[in-house]
């Protein structure tokens, strides 16, 4: 290796150390700041991956939730022999090299894991490995030390690997999950199914695909629980605390247990009061309400309600396309709006109107002293929260309808986004689950 390439290698690793030392989070802004001279930088917050590369060609990164991989056979529910004594703590990621991409430059890949590092001991963090293999020899699985680990992501060097998975020898590490309530579309009463799922809308989509007729019926509530442990779920039933079932999360296969809240327990309420304890223990790992849709949302939205008008251009957009969820290799479909915001052109009164129509009652007042430089990050955080809370209902059409409201007055931006959809492949479904 030449001295130049050695210096580059040291610089890349030093930049990761600097990011960790300063407590910054890995995101597009961070990559642009610390890897400014690197040719290619890609980061997808929603899907949970990214990379920095000397190569100009951009590979596709796919999340394999339902299909088979070198690591596990979902149909047979079996693990590769080299993984039978290990435990899975991320999605399976597959990197597909861009067509005719023969470049051999250096690449660091960034993958999201499921873990809650703050609850882990140093030896547990040090146990994390990246199982990796090549397309050309899927039986030869190697275990790599991550170059970087933070609360959300691991970083690993490519070295011509195509498949990646975070693993550990510890069976019950703490996982960041969301409790997600679902109901079944039916003419009669449906129970509410409360499922513990890893973060990410694709996990919700997978549950809906595997359970025909299910729909998300409430907001996601974050929690930390340990993989493989059984938890008792307690709620109020007719004024009495009652254990209505057990909950458990596994990271592959179909062994995750969810709780069924029966129709006779439901009293037209806005939330389900919930508490979670480890089976055989008494200490609460979660206690609080799981908020449901409809009545709760109506109470917030009615004072500010206006009829949303959908233009012909918006009506031609696929109703299933989600807002701010780009396909592989593309920027966000809301980028014209984000550009407008970053340019300092969004007034606080417009911001308040947008957030009100999105269902928020805590929007800043026009007379507040909010600095222009604070608005872009505030907008981004609200959009992310809106997407997480509304799941499959956080569609591009819904967001464009908000931009066209009279008190928002951003019809020109909505039309620019609509035209981009018509002129590009952004109209294709934003993600695919194998």
GROMACS .gro file of C-alpha atoms in nm:
model
  434
    1UNK     CA    1   0.000   0.000   0.000
    2UNK     CA    2   0.137   0.345  -0.091
    3UNK     CA    3   0.193   0.611   0.172
    4UNK     CA    4  -0.085   0.820   0.016
    5UNK     CA    5  -0.344   0.543   0.048
    6UNK     CA    6  -0.223   0.467   0.402
    7UNK     CA    7  -0.267   0.832   0.498
    8UNK     CA    8  -0.615   0.829   0.344
    9UNK     CA    9  -0.706   0.515   0.535
   10UNK     CA   10  -0.588   0.669   0.861
   11UNK     CA   11  -0.777   0.992   0.785
   12UNK     CA   12  -1.108   0.812   0.724
   13UNK     CA   13  -1.079   0.620   1.048
   14UNK     CA   14  -0.971   0.931   1.236
   15UNK     CA   15  -1.277   1.114   1.107
   16UNK     CA   16  -1.499   0.838   1.248
   17UNK     CA   17  -1.322   0.872   1.582
   18UNK     CA   18  -1.378   1.248   1.575
   19UNK     CA   19  -1.749   1.205   1.505
   20UNK     CA   20  -1.775   0.964   1.798
   21UNK     CA   21  -1.570   1.183   2.032
   22UNK     CA   22  -1.781   1.492   1.959
   23UNK     CA   23  -2.104   1.298   2.007
   24UNK     CA   24  -2.234   1.383   1.662
   25UNK     CA   25  -2.480   1.151   1.493
   26UNK     CA   26  -2.422   0.986   1.158
   27UNK     CA   27  -2.640   1.156   0.899
   28UNK     CA   28  -2.604   1.319   0.558
   29UNK     CA   29  -2.483   1.646   0.709
   30UNK     CA   30  -2.215   1.467   0.911
   31UNK     CA   31  -2.081   1.280   0.610
   32UNK     CA   32  -2.064   1.600   0.406
   33UNK     CA   33  -1.881   1.775   0.688
   34UNK     CA   34  -1.620   1.511   0.774
   35UNK     CA   35  -1.577   1.344   0.436
   36UNK     CA   36  -1.600   1.658   0.223
   37UNK     CA   37  -1.330   1.551  -0.024
   38UNK     CA   38  -1.463   1.197  -0.071
   39UNK     CA   39  -1.627   1.151  -0.410
   40UNK     CA   40  -1.955   0.979  -0.313
   41UNK     CA   41  -2.161   1.013   0.005
   42UNK     CA   42  -2.507   0.856   0.044
   43UNK     CA   43  -2.723   0.837   0.355
   44UNK     CA   44  -3.082   0.710   0.387
   45UNK     CA   45  -3.213   0.777   0.737
   46UNK     CA   46  -3.546   0.603   0.679
   47UNK     CA   47  -3.404   0.276   0.553
   48UNK     CA   48  -3.105   0.284   0.783
   49UNK     CA   49  -2.796   0.269   0.563
   50UNK     CA   50  -2.537   0.483   0.389
   51UNK     CA   51  -2.182   0.483   0.257
   52UNK     CA   52  -1.884   0.699   0.170
   53UNK     CA   53  -1.679   0.590  -0.128
   54UNK     CA   54  -1.396   0.687  -0.359
   55UNK     CA   55  -1.604   0.536  -0.639
   56UNK     CA   56  -1.843   0.743  -0.851
   57UNK     CA   57  -2.078   0.451  -0.921
   58UNK     CA   58  -2.354   0.406  -0.664
   59UNK     CA   59  -2.448   0.050  -0.566
   60UNK     CA   60  -2.798  -0.042  -0.453
   61UNK     CA   61  -2.843  -0.146  -0.091
   62UNK     CA   62  -3.139  -0.372  -0.020
   63UNK     CA   63  -3.294  -0.478   0.308
   64UNK     CA   64  -3.387  -0.847   0.303
   65UNK     CA   65  -3.671  -0.899   0.552
   66UNK     CA   66  -3.875  -1.176   0.393
   67UNK     CA   67  -3.653  -1.345   0.138
   68UNK     CA   68  -3.367  -1.586   0.195
   69UNK     CA   69  -3.004  -1.485   0.238
   70UNK     CA   70  -2.672  -1.662   0.293
   71UNK     CA   71  -2.725  -1.612   0.666
   72UNK     CA   72  -3.074  -1.753   0.710
   73UNK     CA   73  -3.351  -1.933   0.527
   74UNK     CA   74  -3.679  -1.767   0.619
   75UNK     CA   75  -3.884  -2.039   0.451
   76UNK     CA   76  -3.718  -2.323   0.641
   77UNK     CA   77  -3.650  -2.106   0.949
   78UNK     CA   78  -3.289  -2.217   0.964
   79UNK     CA   79  -2.961  -2.033   1.020
   80UNK     CA   80  -2.633  -2.091   0.845
   81UNK     CA   81  -2.421  -2.338   1.044
   82UNK     CA   82  -2.168  -2.066   1.128
   83UNK     CA   83  -2.441  -1.855   1.293
   84UNK     CA   84  -2.619  -2.117   1.506
   85UNK     CA   85  -2.438  -2.005   1.823
   86UNK     CA   86  -2.481  -1.635   1.749
   87UNK     CA   87  -2.771  -1.392   1.773
   88UNK     CA   88  -2.893  -1.143   1.511
   89UNK     CA   89  -2.910  -0.772   1.591
   90UNK     CA   90  -2.979  -0.601   1.259
   91UNK     CA   91  -3.158  -0.645   0.932
   92UNK     CA   92  -2.983  -0.837   0.656
   93UNK     CA   93  -2.830  -0.591   0.409
   94UNK     CA   94  -2.737  -0.680   0.053
   95UNK     CA   95  -2.515  -0.457  -0.157
   96UNK     CA   96  -2.567  -0.490  -0.532
   97UNK     CA   97  -2.287  -0.340  -0.738
   98UNK     CA   98  -2.392  -0.086  -0.997
   99UNK     CA   99  -2.398  -0.214  -1.354
  100UNK     CA  100  -2.057  -0.198  -1.522
  101UNK     CA  101  -1.904  -0.062  -1.200
  102UNK     CA  102  -1.546  -0.187  -1.208
  103UNK     CA  103  -1.406   0.080  -0.978
  104UNK     CA  104  -1.187  -0.046  -0.696
  105UNK     CA  105  -1.183   0.258  -0.469
  106UNK     CA  106  -1.233   0.242  -0.096
  107UNK     CA  107  -1.583   0.227   0.057
  108UNK     CA  108  -1.716   0.246   0.413
  109UNK     CA  109  -2.069   0.110   0.459
  110UNK     CA  110  -2.305   0.231   0.733
  111UNK     CA  111  -2.578  -0.004   0.860
  112UNK     CA  112  -2.841   0.045   1.131
  113UNK     CA  113  -2.852  -0.201   1.419
  114UNK     CA  114  -3.138  -0.275   1.661
  115UNK     CA  115  -2.950  -0.225   1.987
  116UNK     CA  116  -2.973   0.020   2.276
  117UNK     CA  117  -2.605   0.079   2.351
  118UNK     CA  118  -2.668   0.282   2.667
  119UNK     CA  119  -2.805  -0.031   2.834
  120UNK     CA  120  -2.509  -0.250   2.733
  121UNK     CA  121  -2.191  -0.335   2.919
  122UNK     CA  122  -1.853  -0.277   2.746
  123UNK     CA  123  -1.800  -0.651   2.690
  124UNK     CA  124  -2.141  -0.673   2.523
  125UNK     CA  125  -2.060  -0.383   2.289
  126UNK     CA  126  -1.721  -0.536   2.212
  127UNK     CA  127  -1.893  -0.863   2.122
  128UNK     CA  128  -2.059  -0.709   1.817
  129UNK     CA  129  -1.940  -0.848   1.483
  130UNK     CA  130  -2.045  -0.797   1.123
  131UNK     CA  131  -2.115  -1.128   0.950
  132UNK     CA  132  -2.018  -1.076   0.586
  133UNK     CA  133  -1.982  -1.279   0.269
  134UNK     CA  134  -1.944  -1.235  -0.104
  135UNK     CA  135  -2.194  -1.322  -0.375
  136UNK     CA  136  -1.933  -1.545  -0.534
  137UNK     CA  137  -1.891  -1.760  -0.222
  138UNK     CA  138  -2.191  -1.739   0.008
  139UNK     CA  139  -2.072  -2.029   0.223
  140UNK     CA  140  -1.759  -1.844   0.329
  141UNK     CA  141  -1.897  -1.619   0.605
  142UNK     CA  142  -1.643  -1.400   0.779
  143UNK     CA  143  -1.686  -1.201   1.101
  144UNK     CA  144  -1.557  -0.844   1.088
  145UNK     CA  145  -1.493  -0.600   1.369
  146UNK     CA  146  -1.693  -0.281   1.312
  147UNK     CA  147  -1.482   0.030   1.255
  148UNK     CA  148  -1.738   0.238   1.444
  149UNK     CA  149  -2.043   0.173   1.663
  150UNK     CA  150  -2.290   0.432   1.795
  151UNK     CA  151  -2.648   0.431   1.923
  152UNK     CA  152  -2.785   0.375   1.573
  153UNK     CA  153  -2.522   0.251   1.331
  154UNK     CA  154  -2.217   0.035   1.269
  155UNK     CA  155  -1.957   0.112   1.005
  156UNK     CA  156  -1.761  -0.153   0.815
  157UNK     CA  157  -1.523  -0.148   0.518
  158UNK     CA  158  -1.651  -0.304   0.197
  159UNK     CA  159  -1.362  -0.524   0.083
  160UNK     CA  160  -1.585  -0.671  -0.194
  161UNK     CA  161  -1.842  -0.817   0.048
  162UNK     CA  162  -2.205  -0.816  -0.065
  163UNK     CA  163  -2.400  -0.939   0.241
  164UNK     CA  164  -2.390  -0.792   0.592
  165UNK     CA  165  -2.553  -0.867   0.930
  166UNK     CA  166  -2.479  -0.753   1.288
  167UNK     CA  167  -2.440  -1.046   1.531
  168UNK     CA  168  -2.329  -1.116   1.888
  169UNK     CA  169  -2.268  -1.414   2.113
  170UNK     CA  170  -2.505  -1.264   2.374
  171UNK     CA  171  -2.865  -1.389   2.343
  172UNK     CA  172  -3.060  -1.121   2.533
  173UNK     CA  173  -2.917  -0.782   2.441
  174UNK     CA  174  -3.145  -0.474   2.478
  175UNK     CA  175  -3.329  -0.373   2.161
  176UNK     CA  176  -3.492  -0.042   2.072
  177UNK     CA  177  -3.848  -0.119   1.967
  178UNK     CA  178  -4.175   0.056   1.903
  179UNK     CA  179  -4.505  -0.077   2.035
  180UNK     CA  180  -4.733  -0.057   1.731
  181UNK     CA  181  -5.112  -0.109   1.756
  182UNK     CA  182  -5.300  -0.273   1.467
  183UNK     CA  183  -5.665  -0.355   1.399
  184UNK     CA  184  -5.818  -0.582   1.139
  185UNK     CA  185  -6.052  -0.439   0.879
  186UNK     CA  186  -6.383  -0.606   0.952
  187UNK     CA  187  -6.754  -0.535   0.960
  188UNK     CA  188  -6.764  -0.628   1.327
  189UNK     CA  189  -6.543  -0.541   1.621
  190UNK     CA  190  -6.176  -0.615   1.592
  191UNK     CA  191  -5.928  -0.672   1.871
  192UNK     CA  192  -5.625  -0.444   1.889
  193UNK     CA  193  -5.297  -0.624   1.829
  194UNK     CA  194  -5.004  -0.458   2.008
  195UNK     CA  195  -4.678  -0.563   1.844
  196UNK     CA  196  -4.318  -0.492   1.949
  197UNK     CA  197  -4.127  -0.406   1.631
  198UNK     CA  198  -3.778  -0.275   1.555
  199UNK     CA  199  -3.772   0.083   1.433
  200UNK     CA  200  -3.847   0.146   1.065
  201UNK     CA  201  -4.159   0.167   0.853
  202UNK     CA  202  -4.056  -0.143   0.656
  203UNK     CA  203  -4.108  -0.358   0.966
  204UNK     CA  204  -4.466  -0.227   0.989
  205UNK     CA  205  -4.515  -0.299   0.618
  206UNK     CA  206  -4.391  -0.654   0.669
  207UNK     CA  207  -4.643  -0.716   0.951
  208UNK     CA  208  -4.927  -0.579   0.737
  209UNK     CA  209  -4.823  -0.799   0.443
  210UNK     CA  210  -4.809  -1.108   0.662
  211UNK     CA  211  -5.147  -1.034   0.825
  212UNK     CA  212  -5.397  -0.948   0.548
  213UNK     CA  213  -5.656  -0.695   0.660
  214UNK     CA  214  -5.447  -0.544   0.937
  215UNK     CA  215  -5.404  -0.168   0.953
  216UNK     CA  216  -5.213   0.052   1.193
  217UNK     CA  217  -5.458   0.211   1.437
  218UNK     CA  218  -5.242   0.419   1.670
  219UNK     CA  219  -4.914   0.591   1.736
  220UNK     CA  220  -4.585   0.411   1.790
  221UNK     CA  221  -4.451   0.417   2.144
  222UNK     CA  222  -4.075   0.362   2.191
  223UNK     CA  223  -3.939   0.122   2.449
  224UNK     CA  224  -3.629  -0.088   2.520
  225UNK     CA  225  -3.673  -0.462   2.580
  226UNK     CA  226  -3.434  -0.755   2.571
  227UNK     CA  227  -3.436  -0.999   2.284
  228UNK     CA  228  -3.582  -1.337   2.370
  229UNK     CA  229  -3.717  -1.247   2.714
  230UNK     CA  230  -4.087  -1.286   2.796
  231UNK     CA  231  -4.269  -0.981   2.933
  232UNK     CA  232  -4.612  -0.956   3.098
  233UNK     CA  233  -4.842  -0.690   2.954
  234UNK     CA  234  -5.082  -0.532   3.204
  235UNK     CA  235  -5.362  -0.285   3.134
  236UNK     CA  236  -5.681  -0.144   3.288
  237UNK     CA  237  -5.985  -0.366   3.234
  238UNK     CA  238  -6.308  -0.238   3.391
  239UNK     CA  239  -6.108  -0.034   3.638
  240UNK     CA  240  -5.883  -0.322   3.741
  241UNK     CA  241  -5.522  -0.394   3.649
  242UNK     CA  242  -5.516  -0.715   3.447
  243UNK     CA  243  -5.241  -0.916   3.277
  244UNK     CA  244  -5.379  -0.973   2.927
  245UNK     CA  245  -5.088  -1.157   2.771
  246UNK     CA  246  -4.716  -1.188   2.714
  247UNK     CA  247  -4.486  -1.009   2.474
  248UNK     CA  248  -4.150  -1.119   2.331
  249UNK     CA  249  -3.932  -1.001   2.047
  250UNK     CA  250  -3.702  -1.213   1.833
  251UNK     CA  251  -3.491  -1.081   1.550
  252UNK     CA  252  -3.563  -1.350   1.292
  253UNK     CA  253  -3.822  -1.619   1.229
  254UNK     CA  254  -4.179  -1.588   1.357
  255UNK     CA  255  -4.127  -1.623   1.732
  256UNK     CA  256  -4.219  -1.265   1.823
  257UNK     CA  257  -4.523  -1.258   2.057
  258UNK     CA  258  -4.774  -0.975   2.051
  259UNK     CA  259  -5.060  -0.889   2.287
  260UNK     CA  260  -5.428  -0.904   2.192
  261UNK     CA  261  -5.650  -0.634   2.342
  262UNK     CA  262  -5.999  -0.783   2.303
  263UNK     CA  263  -6.300  -0.579   2.177
  264UNK     CA  264  -6.488  -0.621   2.506
  265UNK     CA  265  -6.203  -0.440   2.685
  266UNK     CA  266  -6.229  -0.134   2.459
  267UNK     CA  267  -6.454   0.150   2.582
  268UNK     CA  268  -6.425   0.410   2.302
  269UNK     CA  269  -6.108   0.542   2.461
  270UNK     CA  270  -5.824   0.745   2.315
  271UNK     CA  271  -5.546   0.527   2.455
  272UNK     CA  272  -5.461   0.198   2.618
  273UNK     CA  273  -5.296   0.231   2.959
  274UNK     CA  274  -5.008  -0.016   2.954
  275UNK     CA  275  -4.728  -0.152   3.167
  276UNK     CA  276  -4.463  -0.413   3.096
  277UNK     CA  277  -4.267  -0.628   3.339
  278UNK     CA  278  -4.025  -0.914   3.284
  279UNK     CA  279  -4.200  -1.245   3.344
  280UNK     CA  280  -4.128  -1.343   3.703
  281UNK     CA  281  -4.019  -0.989   3.799
  282UNK     CA  282  -4.192  -0.682   3.935
  283UNK     CA  283  -3.987  -0.390   3.794
  284UNK     CA  284  -4.156  -0.192   3.517
  285UNK     CA  285  -3.962  -0.161   3.192
  286UNK     CA  286  -4.248   0.044   3.043
  287UNK     CA  287  -4.549   0.221   3.188
  288UNK     CA  288  -4.769   0.467   3.003
  289UNK     CA  289  -5.046   0.515   2.746
  290UNK     CA  290  -5.048   0.377   2.392
  291UNK     CA  291  -5.234   0.649   2.200
  292UNK     CA  292  -5.488   0.549   1.936
  293UNK     CA  293  -5.602   0.727   1.621
  294UNK     CA  294  -5.932   0.895   1.536
  295UNK     CA  295  -6.083   1.059   1.845
  296UNK     CA  296  -5.745   1.170   1.976
  297UNK     CA  297  -5.652   1.321   1.638
  298UNK     CA  298  -5.990   1.482   1.581
  299UNK     CA  299  -5.968   1.672   1.911
  300UNK     CA  300  -5.640   1.825   1.795
  301UNK     CA  301  -5.736   1.893   1.436
  302UNK     CA  302  -6.096   2.022   1.456
  303UNK     CA  303  -6.016   2.379   1.575
  304UNK     CA  304  -5.789   2.431   1.276
  305UNK     CA  305  -5.973   2.224   1.016
  306UNK     CA  306  -5.994   2.334   0.656
  307UNK     CA  307  -6.103   2.128   0.360
  308UNK     CA  308  -5.798   2.005   0.170
  309UNK     CA  309  -5.826   2.058  -0.204
  310UNK     CA  310  -5.650   1.805  -0.427
  311UNK     CA  311  -5.543   1.933  -0.768
  312UNK     CA  312  -5.543   1.720  -1.081
  313UNK     CA  313  -5.163   1.707  -1.078
  314UNK     CA  314  -5.166   1.570  -0.723
  315UNK     CA  315  -5.453   1.334  -0.798
  316UNK     CA  316  -5.243   1.158  -1.064
  317UNK     CA  317  -4.974   1.063  -0.808
  318UNK     CA  318  -4.981   0.708  -0.676
  319UNK     CA  319  -5.168   0.727  -0.344
  320UNK     CA  320  -4.929   0.471  -0.189
  321UNK     CA  321  -4.611   0.679  -0.233
  322UNK     CA  322  -4.486   0.795   0.106
  323UNK     CA  323  -4.360   1.146   0.173
  324UNK     CA  324  -3.984   1.197   0.214
  325UNK     CA  325  -3.900   0.838   0.122
  326UNK     CA  326  -3.671   0.830  -0.183
  327UNK     CA  327  -3.602   0.524  -0.398
  328UNK     CA  328  -3.248   0.392  -0.413
  329UNK     CA  329  -2.996   0.648  -0.537
  330UNK     CA  330  -3.249   0.935  -0.534
  331UNK     CA  331  -3.292   1.238  -0.312
  332UNK     CA  332  -3.605   1.289  -0.103
  333UNK     CA  333  -3.922   1.354  -0.301
  334UNK     CA  334  -3.971   1.656  -0.068
  335UNK     CA  335  -3.635   1.810  -0.161
  336UNK     CA  336  -3.788   2.120  -0.331
  337UNK     CA  337  -3.967   2.194  -0.003
  338UNK     CA  338  -3.653   2.131   0.206
  339UNK     CA  339  -3.451   2.355  -0.029
  340UNK     CA  340  -3.709   2.632   0.016
  341UNK     CA  341  -3.680   2.593   0.395
  342UNK     CA  342  -3.298   2.586   0.398
  343UNK     CA  343  -3.294   2.905   0.192
  344UNK     CA  344  -3.466   3.083   0.481
  345UNK     CA  345  -3.783   3.153   0.282
  346UNK     CA  346  -4.034   2.976   0.510
  347UNK     CA  347  -4.198   3.220   0.752
  348UNK     CA  348  -4.287   3.118   1.106
  349UNK     CA  349  -4.656   3.176   1.028
  350UNK     CA  350  -4.627   2.932   0.735
  351UNK     CA  351  -4.446   2.684   0.961
  352UNK     CA  352  -4.723   2.708   1.221
  353UNK     CA  353  -4.988   2.652   0.953
  354UNK     CA  354  -4.806   2.347   0.812
  355UNK     CA  355  -4.764   2.187   1.153
  356UNK     CA  356  -5.125   2.260   1.248
  357UNK     CA  357  -5.255   2.086   0.935
  358UNK     CA  358  -5.023   1.794   1.010
  359UNK     CA  359  -5.197   1.754   1.347
  360UNK     CA  360  -4.960   1.935   1.585
  361UNK     CA  361  -5.086   2.178   1.848
  362UNK     CA  362  -4.741   2.284   1.975
  363UNK     CA  363  -4.629   2.477   1.667
  364UNK     CA  364  -4.429   2.797   1.735
  365UNK     CA  365  -4.624   3.124   1.729
  366UNK     CA  366  -4.546   3.381   1.459
  367UNK     CA  367  -4.435   3.623   1.733
  368UNK     CA  368  -4.179   3.377   1.873
  369UNK     CA  369  -3.807   3.455   1.858
  370UNK     CA  370  -3.720   3.140   1.663
  371UNK     CA  371  -3.404   3.201   1.461
  372UNK     CA  372  -3.406   3.137   1.086
  373UNK     CA  373  -3.120   2.890   1.129
  374UNK     CA  374  -3.334   2.679   1.365
  375UNK     CA  375  -3.624   2.635   1.125
  376UNK     CA  376  -3.469   2.370   0.890
  377UNK     CA  377  -3.382   2.129   1.173
  378UNK     CA  378  -3.721   2.191   1.337
  379UNK     CA  379  -3.903   2.117   1.011
  380UNK     CA  380  -3.698   1.799   0.960
  381UNK     CA  381  -3.773   1.672   1.311
  382UNK     CA  382  -4.149   1.733   1.273
  383UNK     CA  383  -4.158   1.563   0.932
  384UNK     CA  384  -3.977   1.261   1.076
  385UNK     CA  385  -4.216   1.249   1.373
  386UNK     CA  386  -4.520   1.283   1.144
  387UNK     CA  387  -4.396   0.995   0.929
  388UNK     CA  388  -4.335   0.772   1.231
  389UNK     CA  389  -4.674   0.848   1.387
  390UNK     CA  390  -4.879   0.811   1.070
  391UNK     CA  391  -4.703   0.519   0.903
  392UNK     CA  392  -4.863   0.431   0.570
  393UNK     CA  393  -5.093   0.735   0.598
  394UNK     CA  394  -4.796   0.975   0.572
  395UNK     CA  395  -4.828   0.989   0.195
  396UNK     CA  396  -4.683   1.233  -0.051
  397UNK     CA  397  -5.035   1.327  -0.161
  398UNK     CA  398  -5.128   1.416   0.197
  399UNK     CA  399  -4.820   1.636   0.238
  400UNK     CA  400  -4.874   1.812  -0.095
  401UNK     CA  401  -5.233   1.884   0.006
  402UNK     CA  402  -5.099   2.059   0.317
  403UNK     CA  403  -4.865   2.274   0.106
  404UNK     CA  404  -5.166   2.386  -0.103
  405UNK     CA  405  -5.368   2.508   0.197
  406UNK     CA  406  -5.453   2.879   0.181
  407UNK     CA  407  -5.266   2.972   0.500
  408UNK     CA  408  -4.957   2.777   0.387
  409UNK     CA  409  -4.955   2.919   0.032
  410UNK     CA  410  -4.686   2.693  -0.113
  411UNK     CA  411  -4.876   2.570  -0.416
  412UNK     CA  412  -4.574   2.646  -0.635
  413UNK     CA  413  -4.358   2.409  -0.429
  414UNK     CA  414  -4.628   2.142  -0.440
  415UNK     CA  415  -4.647   2.172  -0.816
  416UNK     CA  416  -4.267   2.149  -0.850
  417UNK     CA  417  -4.269   1.827  -0.649
  418UNK     CA  418  -4.557   1.691  -0.858
  419UNK     CA  419  -4.370   1.772  -1.178
  420UNK     CA  420  -4.058   1.598  -1.046
  421UNK     CA  421  -4.264   1.288  -0.981
  422UNK     CA  422  -4.405   1.299  -1.333
  423UNK     CA  423  -4.061   1.345  -1.490
  424UNK     CA  424  -3.862   1.090  -1.295
  425UNK     CA  425  -3.869   0.746  -1.145
  426UNK     CA  426  -3.958   0.896  -0.807
  427UNK     CA  427  -4.311   0.780  -0.882
  428UNK     CA  428  -4.204   0.419  -0.842
  429UNK     CA  429  -4.276   0.266  -0.502
  430UNK     CA  430  -4.012   0.396  -0.265
  431UNK     CA  431  -3.884   0.068  -0.131
  432UNK     CA  432  -3.891  -0.301  -0.195
  433UNK     CA  433  -3.882  -0.575   0.065
  434UNK     CA  434  -3.740  -0.899  -0.066
   0.00000   0.00000   0.00000
